[in-house]
C-alpha cells in the first residue's frame, strides 16, 4: 500500500498516527540527535495498540492492573513520549517533548524508568525490554493466581526491533516465555529489515517466525501500516495460551527520502526532508503543533480506560480489608512487620548454636524463615538450584500448571533470569531473587546494570564466590567480580562472613526499595563468627569491629566473607605474640562508605598497620580502605588474588595463592618492622 | 539399544569407548569431584569422531591444518583428557589423568587453553566453546581463501550440551554461523535431556532442531550410542554448505545407576556404583588401567593423521619461500617489520598537523595505515560500523560470497563477536579486532574474560567511552566499564587522549602475543596534545609526563583520554596564576603499574597535590595513583563520575557533572589550602 492509499483508506487513523510521527521527527530535529526512523515505522502499530487494545488510563498511570507496554527498541523513545503526551499523561508535557534529549528533561535519549509515568522500564541496551517484559508477564500470572483475576488480569505488550531479536538475551527470554506459556505476553516485531549497518541480510538470515515457533510461541503476521490488519493480529494474539509474536512488516522512516534505509535510523532527517515529509503525510502544521481535533481523539484514547479502572477499583474494594491491605503492601514494596523479628530470632539461634556452614547454606537458612512470612518473594536459579541453595520447602514450582508456585527453574539463562527479575520488581507485587555462580555475573551484567540504573530492588544470590569453590577452576572462580559489582553505582555488594551476617544482608536486601543487592556467598563451610547475639543489624553499617585488640592495638585486619575466618585466626596468633590486633568485618563497602566520617574513623582509626584480606583482586575497592581513610602507604598490605585462579581443592588453592593466616601474620610483622 | 546389544554389536568400538568412559569415571572418583555423566554419554560419539573423522596427528598437535575439536560442554573435560591421553598426546600422561583437578596438573576441572596440547580453547562457561568455534571456522574460511585449500582446509567440530544451547550466546553464535554459511562447522549436540536441575522440560521446551534450521543450519540426527549411525551422520554433515547440527540422542551416565538422571552430571559415582558399572561395561581392569590391545587401537587412531600431515607439509613446502614465510609469520602471530615505521610515520604526521578528531576517528586513521600492511587483520563491528570507525577502505566484506573480505558485519551480537574473535586468534593466522560501544562491554563480558584468561591477543575497539557520547543517555554511558576492564587480570585497557596515543595503543595491541587489549575511544572530537614528535612509544610506559610545570611544581594532574584536554586547560590557568602544574597522561594503568618503582616515582613524585580526572568512577583504579604511590589522603582529589550519567549534549553533561577545567583548578587550590 502506498502512502496515498494508506491516507485515503483510514484518514482518521492516518492523522492520529501522523501526529505521533511528526512529534518524533520534529523532536529529533530540534534535539539534533535521535532516532526518527523507528517511530515513523511503528506509529501505525502503536496507534492501533493504544486506541483499541492497551488497557490503560492516562490519568492513573500507576493502576496496578494496567496493561504493561514496553518499548524494547528503546532508541525509538520518541514513539513512546509522543504517545504518552498525546494520550494525556500529565507529566509528559509539550515542553518536555520540545526538550527531548536535553539536560533535566524527562525525555531522555532512551526511555529511563522513573523519569516519566508510562515508562515501564529502561530500554536502550537491545533485548532488555523484551526480557524484562517476560518477567512482567510472569508477575501477572503469579499475582493473578494469588489475588484472583478480578484484580490482576492484564497483558504485557512489547515492541521489539531486529536488534532486540539478534541479541543473545532474546534467546533466553523467548525460551523462558515459551516454556512458561506466557499467553498474555504479546511481542510486536518491527520487521523493517534494517539495522544500523544496512540491510539485515548483511548479518543475519534467521527466519524469526520459525525461530519463535520453535521456542513454543504463537506466531502471527500483519501489515504494520494497515490499521485493520494490525487490529486483527492483536485480537488474534489474545486467543492463545502461548506467548505471541506478531511479525509487523513495516517501513523504517515511512514516507521520507530515507524510507527503508539505515539512514532513517539514527539521525535527524533535516529541515528539507521534513518539509517534504509534511507534504507526503498531509500534515501542514508547524513543528510540535497538533490540531485540536486530533488532540481530542488522542485524549479520548487516553481516557477510555477510566471506566475499566473504576470497575477494577470497585472489585478491589470488594475484597476483604486484609486482602486489600496485602495487595497494597506488596505493590508498595513494603515488608511485613514480622520480618525484623524473624531475622533477629534466626540471628540469635545461630549465634547460640554456632553452626559451621557455607554462606550459601546460610542464605538458605534465611530463606527458610523468610519465604513463609513474605508471600511476595519469588525465587529461582539459572539451573544451579542445589548449588545456590535457593529453593526452600513448600515454595512450589512456578510453571504453567502451577502459577501459585514461587520457585522458577530459569534454565541456563543468567541474563534472562536477571532481566525477568527486573520485570517482576518493576511490575510490582513481587520481590524476586535468583541465583547463579558469582563468576557468571558476566553473563547477567547487562540486566544487573539495569537493576542498578532503575533502582529495582532485586536480589542476586551469587554463590561460589572465590577460589574457595576449588576444583572447577579459573573459569568458575571470580577474582574481578566483586570489583565489577562494587564499581557499579547503586548496587549493594554483600559478602557476609557467616550466617548472622548473611541474615543481616538478606534483611537489608529485602527492605531495600530502590537498590539491588548482590550476595556473594561461599561454597565452602565457614564457622559462625558472630557468637554474641546483637539485635542491631551490624551489616547495615557496612563494616564494624568484629574482634577488638586485647593487647595494645597495633594492627587492623580488614576482611570480608570467607576471609574473615582467616583474619580471626591471624589475630589469635598475633595477640598471642602480644601484637594487639583488631578485626574489622566489612560485608559491604558501599554501606560503610555511606557512614559518616566519625563512625568510619572509629572503625578505621589512624595508627595501626592495616592488612586487607579478600580472595579477590585488590582492585575491588581495597585501596580506599588501606591507603585512604587515614591509612598510610608504607603501613598497609593486601592479601588476596592478583591473577586468575586455578583448579585444585580449595585448601590447596588458599595455600598456593598465599591467602592464609600465616601470610597475614607475616605481613603484619613486616609492616610493624 | 540396551548396553548388551551395544556391546555385542560393535565389541571393539565398545571397548575403545569404554576405555574413555572408565578413565573419566575413575578420574572423577579419584579427584572426588567432577562430571562423569557427560563423558559417559558422549564417549561413543567422540570415539567415532576421533577414529574416523577428525583430522589430527597426536605427535604434531600444532599442525595448522588440523581439524579443530572444541568441547563446549567443558565440564565433561575428562572426555577430552581421556581422548588426548589414549591417542598419544605426549603431555597428557596417565599421571596427569590421575591428578585430575589437582594443583599443578594440566587436567583442570574445565579445559584450560595452554595447559595441554589438544585443548583448542578454554571452555566451562556454557556456550563459549560453540561461539569460539564459529570464529575458528571463520578463520579457516578466511585462510583458505588467502593461502589456498592445499594448506588450509579443515573442519571445526564441537560437542555442545543443552546448557550451551540454552545460553544466549548460542543464539548469537548460530546466527552468525548460519549467515556466514560455515559449511565446515559441525556441532554435535549431546541431547541427553538433562540439566543440573533435572529434566530439560523443567526449564525449556525449545525444539532445537527447528531452531537451528531457522538459523540457516543443516540439521541431522543420530543415535549417539550407535557407532554406525554416528559415522553416517558425521559423513553426511560434511556434504553441506551450511553449518551442521547433529542431534545426538544420548544417555547421560550411560549404564550407571544414575543413567538419565541429573545425579550423573556433576558428582563422583561412588565406589559401589563404579564396581557395578565395570560389570555392565564388561570392563574388568582396575582404575586407570587400559589393556594394551585397546591402547594400541587408540594409538593407531592418534597416528592415523601422520600421513595426511606429511602430505600437507609437502604441499606447504611447495609454496614459494615468501608464501611459506608469510604463512609461518601469521600463524606465529608475528607482526610485519614495517609496522613500527608505519606507526611512527603516522605519529609524526599527526604531531605536525595536529588535527582535532575523536579518538574513534584516530583509531580509524591508524587502521587505514595498518590494515594494508597487515593482511592478517580481520575487523568488524557489532552493527556499529559507522560509529566505531572500524571499516577501512579496501578491506572488503567477509561473507559467503567473498572469503577474502576482511571485515565482518557481526550483527547485533557483541558476545558472539567477542567469542568469534577469540576463536580466530586461537585458530592462528588472523589478528581480529571488533567494535561496539564501551558500555556494551557488559554484553560481551563472558568472552572478554576468556580472552584474558586464555591470553588471546584480540583487540576490542570500544568507542563512545564516557558521558561524552551525550544524548543517548545513561544506558549508553559507561561509568564503571573502565573499572571492569582494569579489574580483569591480563587485560590492557587503553584510553588514549589523542591520535598519537591511539596509534601507540594500537601498536601495543597489534604486537601483543598473550594479552587482549581494550581501546576506550571518544565519540567527541579531541585536540592533538602530542605535538612534539617522539619516536618512542610513550603509551608503552602506561603513563608519562605530557606537560611539565614551568613554575615550581605544586600540582600534578593525572588524566586519561578525553579528560587530558581538561587537565591541560586547567594547567594553563594554574600556571598563569603561578601554580606550577604537571600533567600526566595515563593511557594505561596496567602498563604503568608494570613499570619499575623508579620510573613511577619520576612520574608521580611525592610532594605536589594530585588531582585525577576521568569521566568515570573513581573505583576504576584511581585510589592507587591518588592515595598510593607517594600520594597523601589530604592532598588529592578526583574529578569524575560518582553516579550514572544523563541524557544531554556532551558539553552540558560535562558542566552538569562538574568535569571541567574550572573545577579542577578549584580542587587544586583547595588542596593547596
Coordinates of N, CA, C and O in Angstrom, one line a residue, chain A residues 575-671:
Chain A
X575 N 47.9 -11.8 68.6 CA 47.6 -11.4 70.0 C 48.4 -12.3 71.0 O 49.0 -11.8 72.0
X576 N 48.6 -13.6 70.6 CA 49.4 -14.5 71.4 C 50.8 -14.0 71.5 O 51.6 -14.3 72.4
X577 N 51.2 -13.3 70.4 CA 52.6 -12.7 70.4 C 52.6 -11.3 70.9 O 53.6 -10.6 70.8
X578 N 51.5 -10.9 71.5 CA 51.5 -9.5 72.1 C 51.2 -8.4 71.1 O 51.3 -7.2 71.5
X579 N 50.9 -8.7 69.9 CA 50.6 -7.7 68.9 C 49.0 -7.5 68.9 O 48.3 -8.3 68.4
X580 N 48.6 -6.4 69.6 CA 47.2 -6.2 69.6 C 46.6 -6.0 68.2 O 47.1 -5.2 67.5
X581 N 45.5 -6.8 68.0 CA 45.0 -6.8 66.6 C 43.5 -6.7 66.6 O 42.8 -7.5 67.3
X582 N 43.0 -5.8 65.9 CA 41.5 -5.6 65.7 C 41.2 -6.3 64.4 O 41.9 -6.2 63.4
X583 N 40.0 -7.0 64.4 CA 39.5 -7.5 63.1 C 38.2 -6.7 62.8 O 37.3 -6.6 63.6
X584 N 38.3 -6.2 61.6 CA 37.1 -5.5 61.0 C 36.4 -6.3 60.0 O 37.1 -6.7 59.0
X585 N 35.2 -6.7 60.2 CA 34.5 -7.4 59.1 C 33.8 -6.3 58.3 O 33.2 -5.4 58.8
X586 N 33.9 -6.5 57.0 CA 33.4 -5.5 56.0 C 32.5 -6.1 55.0 O 32.9 -6.2 53.8
X587 N 31.3 -6.5 55.4 CA 30.4 -7.2 54.5 C 30.0 -6.3 53.3 O 29.6 -6.8 52.3
X588 N 30.0 -5.0 53.5 CA 29.5 -4.1 52.3 C 30.3 -2.8 52.3 O 30.2 -1.9 53.1
X589 N 31.2 -2.7 51.3 CA 32.0 -1.5 51.2 C 31.1 -0.3 50.9 O 31.3 0.8 51.4
X590 N 30.0 -0.5 50.1 CA 29.1 0.6 49.8 C 28.5 1.2 51.0 O 28.4 2.4 51.2
X591 N 28.0 0.3 51.9 CA 27.3 0.8 53.1 C 28.3 1.4 54.1 O 27.9 2.4 54.8
X592 N 29.5 0.9 54.1 CA 30.5 1.5 55.0 C 30.9 2.9 54.5 O 31.0 3.9 55.3
X593 N 31.0 3.0 53.2 CA 31.3 4.3 52.6 C 30.3 5.3 52.8 O 30.5 6.5 52.9
X594 N 29.0 4.9 53.0 CA 27.9 5.8 53.3 C 27.8 6.2 54.7 O 27.0 7.1 55.1
X595 N 28.6 5.6 55.6 CA 28.6 6.0 57.0 C 29.2 7.4 57.2 O 30.1 7.8 56.3
X596 N 29.0 8.0 58.3 CA 29.6 9.3 58.5 C 31.1 9.1 58.9 O 31.5 8.1 59.3
X597 N 31.8 10.2 58.7 CA 33.3 10.2 59.0 C 33.6 9.7 60.4 O 34.5 8.9 60.6
X598 N 32.8 10.1 61.3 CA 33.1 9.7 62.7 C 33.0 8.2 63.0 O 33.9 7.6 63.6
X599 N 32.0 7.6 62.4 CA 31.9 6.1 62.5 C 33.1 5.4 61.8 O 33.7 4.5 62.3
X600 N 33.3 5.9 60.6 CA 34.4 5.3 59.8 C 35.7 5.4 60.5 O 36.6 4.5 60.6
X601 N 35.9 6.6 61.2 CA 37.2 6.8 61.9 C 37.3 5.9 63.1 O 38.3 5.4 63.5
X602 N 36.1 5.6 63.7 CA 36.1 4.7 64.9 C 36.5 3.3 64.5 O 37.3 2.6 65.2
X603 N 36.0 2.9 63.3 CA 36.3 1.5 62.8 C 37.8 1.5 62.3 O 38.5 0.5 62.5
X604 N 38.2 2.5 61.6 CA 39.5 2.5 61.0 C 40.3 3.7 61.5 O 40.5 4.7 60.7
X605 N 40.7 3.7 62.7 CA 41.5 4.8 63.2 C 42.9 4.9 62.6 O 43.4 3.9 62.1
X606 N 43.5 6.1 62.6 CA 44.9 6.2 62.2 C 45.8 5.5 63.2 O 45.4 5.3 64.3
X607 N 46.9 5.1 62.7 CA 47.9 4.5 63.7 C 48.3 3.1 63.3 O 49.4 2.8 62.8
X608 N 47.4 2.1 63.6 CA 47.8 0.7 63.4 C 48.1 0.4 61.9 O 47.5 1.1 61.0
X609 N 48.9 -0.6 61.7 CA 49.1 -1.1 60.4 C 47.8 -1.8 59.9 O 47.0 -2.2 60.8
X610 N 47.6 -1.8 58.6 CA 46.4 -2.4 58.1 C 46.7 -3.5 57.1 O 47.5 -3.3 56.2
X611 N 46.0 -4.6 57.2 CA 46.0 -5.6 56.2 C 44.6 -6.0 55.7 O 43.8 -6.3 56.5
X612 N 44.4 -5.9 54.4 CA 43.1 -6.3 53.8 C 43.2 -7.7 53.4 O 44.2 -8.1 52.8
X613 N 42.1 -8.4 53.5 CA 42.2 -9.9 53.2 C 40.9 -10.2 52.4 O 39.8 -10.1 53.0
X614 N 41.0 -10.5 51.2 CA 39.9 -11.0 50.4 C 40.4 -11.8 49.2 O 41.3 -11.4 48.5
X615 N 39.8 -13.0 49.0 CA 40.3 -13.8 47.9 C 39.8 -13.3 46.6 O 39.0 -14.0 45.9
X616 N 40.2 -12.2 46.3 CA 39.8 -11.5 45.0 C 40.8 -10.4 44.8 O 41.8 -10.2 45.6
X617 N 40.7 -9.6 43.7 CA 41.7 -8.7 43.4 C 41.5 -7.4 44.2 O 40.4 -7.0 44.6
X618 N 42.7 -6.8 44.5 CA 42.7 -5.6 45.3 C 41.9 -4.5 44.6 O 41.4 -3.6 45.3
X619 N 41.8 -4.6 43.3 CA 41.1 -3.6 42.5 C 39.6 -3.5 43.0 O 38.9 -2.5 42.6
X620 N 39.2 -4.4 43.7 CA 37.8 -4.4 44.2 C 37.5 -3.4 45.3 O 36.7 -3.6 46.2
X621 N 38.2 -2.3 45.3 CA 37.9 -1.2 46.2 C 38.8 -1.1 47.4 O 38.6 -0.3 48.3
X622 N 39.8 -2.0 47.5 CA 40.6 -2.1 48.7 C 41.5 -0.9 48.9 O 41.8 -0.6 50.1
X623 N 42.0 -0.2 47.9 CA 42.9 0.9 48.1 C 42.3 1.9 49.0 O 43.0 2.5 49.8
X624 N 41.1 2.2 48.9 CA 40.4 3.2 49.7 C 40.6 2.9 51.2 O 40.9 3.8 52.0
X625 N 40.4 1.6 51.6 CA 40.4 1.3 53.0 C 41.8 1.1 53.5 O 42.1 1.2 54.7
X626 N 42.8 0.8 52.6 CA 44.1 0.5 53.0 C 45.0 1.8 52.9 O 45.7 2.1 53.8
X627 N 44.9 2.5 51.8 CA 45.7 3.7 51.6 C 45.0 4.9 52.1 O 45.6 5.9 52.6
X628 N 43.7 4.9 52.0 CA 42.9 6.1 52.4 C 42.3 5.9 53.8 O 42.8 5.0 54.5
X629 N 41.4 6.7 54.1 CA 40.7 6.6 55.4 C 41.8 6.5 56.6 O 41.7 5.6 57.4
X630 N 42.7 7.4 56.5 CA 43.8 7.5 57.5 C 44.8 6.4 57.4 O 45.7 6.2 58.3
X631 N 44.8 5.7 56.3 CA 45.8 4.6 56.1 C 47.1 5.3 55.6 O 47.1 6.5 55.2
X632 N 48.2 4.5 55.6 CA 49.5 5.0 55.1 C 50.1 3.9 54.2 O 50.1 2.8 54.5
X633 N 50.6 4.4 53.1 CA 51.1 3.5 52.1 C 52.1 2.5 52.6 O 52.1 1.3 52.3
X634 N 53.0 3.0 53.5 CA 54.0 2.1 54.0 C 53.6 1.2 55.1 O 54.3 0.3 55.5
X635 N 52.3 1.4 55.5 CA 51.8 0.6 56.7 C 50.6 -0.2 56.3 O 49.7 -0.4 57.2
X636 N 50.6 -0.7 55.1 CA 49.4 -1.5 54.7 C 49.8 -2.6 53.7 O 50.8 -2.5 53.1
X637 N 49.0 -3.6 53.7 CA 49.2 -4.7 52.7 C 47.9 -5.3 52.4 O 46.9 -5.2 53.1
X638 N 47.9 -6.0 51.3 CA 46.7 -6.7 50.9 C 47.0 -8.2 50.6 O 48.0 -8.5 50.0
X639 N 46.2 -9.0 51.2 CA 46.4 -10.5 50.9 C 45.2 -10.9 50.1 O 44.1 -10.9 50.6
X640 N 45.4 -11.3 48.9 CA 44.3 -11.7 48.0 C 44.8 -12.3 46.7 O 45.9 -12.9 46.7
X641 N 44.1 -12.1 45.7 CA 44.4 -12.6 44.4 C 44.9 -11.6 43.4 O 44.3 -10.5 43.3
X642 N 46.0 -11.9 42.7 CA 46.5 -11.0 41.7 C 46.2 -11.5 40.3 O 46.4 -10.7 39.4
X643 N 45.9 -12.7 40.2 CA 45.7 -13.3 38.9 C 44.4 -14.1 38.9 O 43.7 -14.1 39.8
X644 N 44.2 -14.8 37.8 CA 43.1 -15.8 37.8 C 43.4 -16.9 38.7 O 44.6 -17.1 39.1
X645 N 42.5 -17.7 39.0 CA 42.6 -18.8 39.9 C 43.2 -20.1 39.3 O 44.0 -20.0 38.3
X646 N 42.9 -21.2 39.9 CA 43.4 -22.5 39.4 C 42.5 -23.6 39.8 O 41.6 -23.4 40.7
X647 N 42.7 -24.7 39.3 CA 41.9 -25.9 39.6 C 42.5 -26.8 40.6 O 43.6 -27.4 40.3
X648 N 42.0 -26.9 41.8 CA 42.5 -27.7 42.8 C 41.6 -27.7 44.0 O 40.7 -26.8 44.0
X649 N 41.7 -28.6 44.9 CA 40.9 -28.4 46.1 C 41.1 -27.1 46.8 O 42.2 -26.6 46.8
X650 N 40.0 -26.5 47.4 CA 40.1 -25.2 47.9 C 41.3 -25.0 48.9 O 42.0 -24.0 48.8
X651 N 41.5 -25.9 49.9 CA 42.6 -25.6 50.8 C 43.9 -25.5 50.1 O 44.8 -24.6 50.5
X652 N 44.1 -26.3 49.1 CA 45.4 -26.2 48.3 C 45.5 -24.9 47.6 O 46.6 -24.3 47.5
X653 N 44.4 -24.4 47.1 CA 44.4 -23.1 46.4 C 44.7 -21.9 47.4 O 45.5 -21.0 47.1
X654 N 44.1 -22.0 48.6 CA 44.4 -20.9 49.5 C 45.9 -20.9 49.9 O 46.5 -19.9 50.1
X655 N 46.5 -22.1 50.1 CA 47.9 -22.2 50.3 C 48.7 -21.7 49.2 O 49.6 -20.8 49.3
X656 N 48.3 -22.2 48.0 CA 49.1 -21.8 46.8 C 49.1 -20.3 46.5 O 50.1 -19.7 46.2
X657 N 48.0 -19.7 46.7 CA 47.9 -18.2 46.4 C 48.2 -17.4 47.7 O 48.1 -16.2 47.7
X658 N 48.6 -18.1 48.7 CA 49.1 -17.4 49.9 C 48.0 -16.6 50.6 O 48.3 -15.5 51.2
X659 N 46.8 -17.1 50.7 CA 45.8 -16.4 51.4 C 45.5 -17.3 52.7 O 44.6 -18.1 52.8
X660 N 46.4 -17.1 53.7 CA 46.4 -17.9 54.9 C 46.7 -17.0 56.1 O 47.2 -15.8 55.9
X661 N 46.3 -17.5 57.2 CA 46.6 -16.7 58.5 C 48.1 -16.5 58.6 O 48.5 -15.4 59.1
X662 N 48.9 -17.5 58.2 CA 50.3 -17.4 58.4 C 50.9 -16.2 57.5 O 51.7 -15.4 58.0
X663 N 50.4 -16.1 56.3 CA 50.8 -15.0 55.5 C 50.4 -13.6 56.0 O 51.1 -12.7 56.1
X664 N 49.2 -13.6 56.6 CA 48.7 -12.4 57.2 C 49.5 -12.0 58.3 O 49.9 -10.8 58.5
X665 N 49.8 -12.9 59.2 CA 50.7 -12.7 60.3 C 52.1 -12.1 59.9 O 52.6 -11.1 60.4
X666 N 52.6 -12.8 58.8 CA 53.9 -12.3 58.3 C 53.8 -10.9 57.8 O 54.7 -10.1 58.1
X667 N 52.8 -10.6 57.1 CA 52.6 -9.2 56.5 C 52.6 -8.2 57.7 O 53.2 -7.1 57.6
X668 N 51.8 -8.5 58.7 CA 51.7 -7.6 59.8 C 53.0 -7.3 60.4 O 53.4 -6.2 60.7
X669 N 53.8 -8.4 60.6 CA 55.1 -8.2 61.3 C 56.0 -7.4 60.4 O 56.8 -6.6 60.9
X670 N 56.0 -7.7 59.1 CA 56.8 -6.9 58.2 C 56.5 -5.4 58.3 O 57.3 -4.6 58.3
X671 N 55.2 -5.2 58.3 CA 54.7 -3.8 58.4 C 55.1 -3.1 59.7 O 55.4 -1.9 59.7

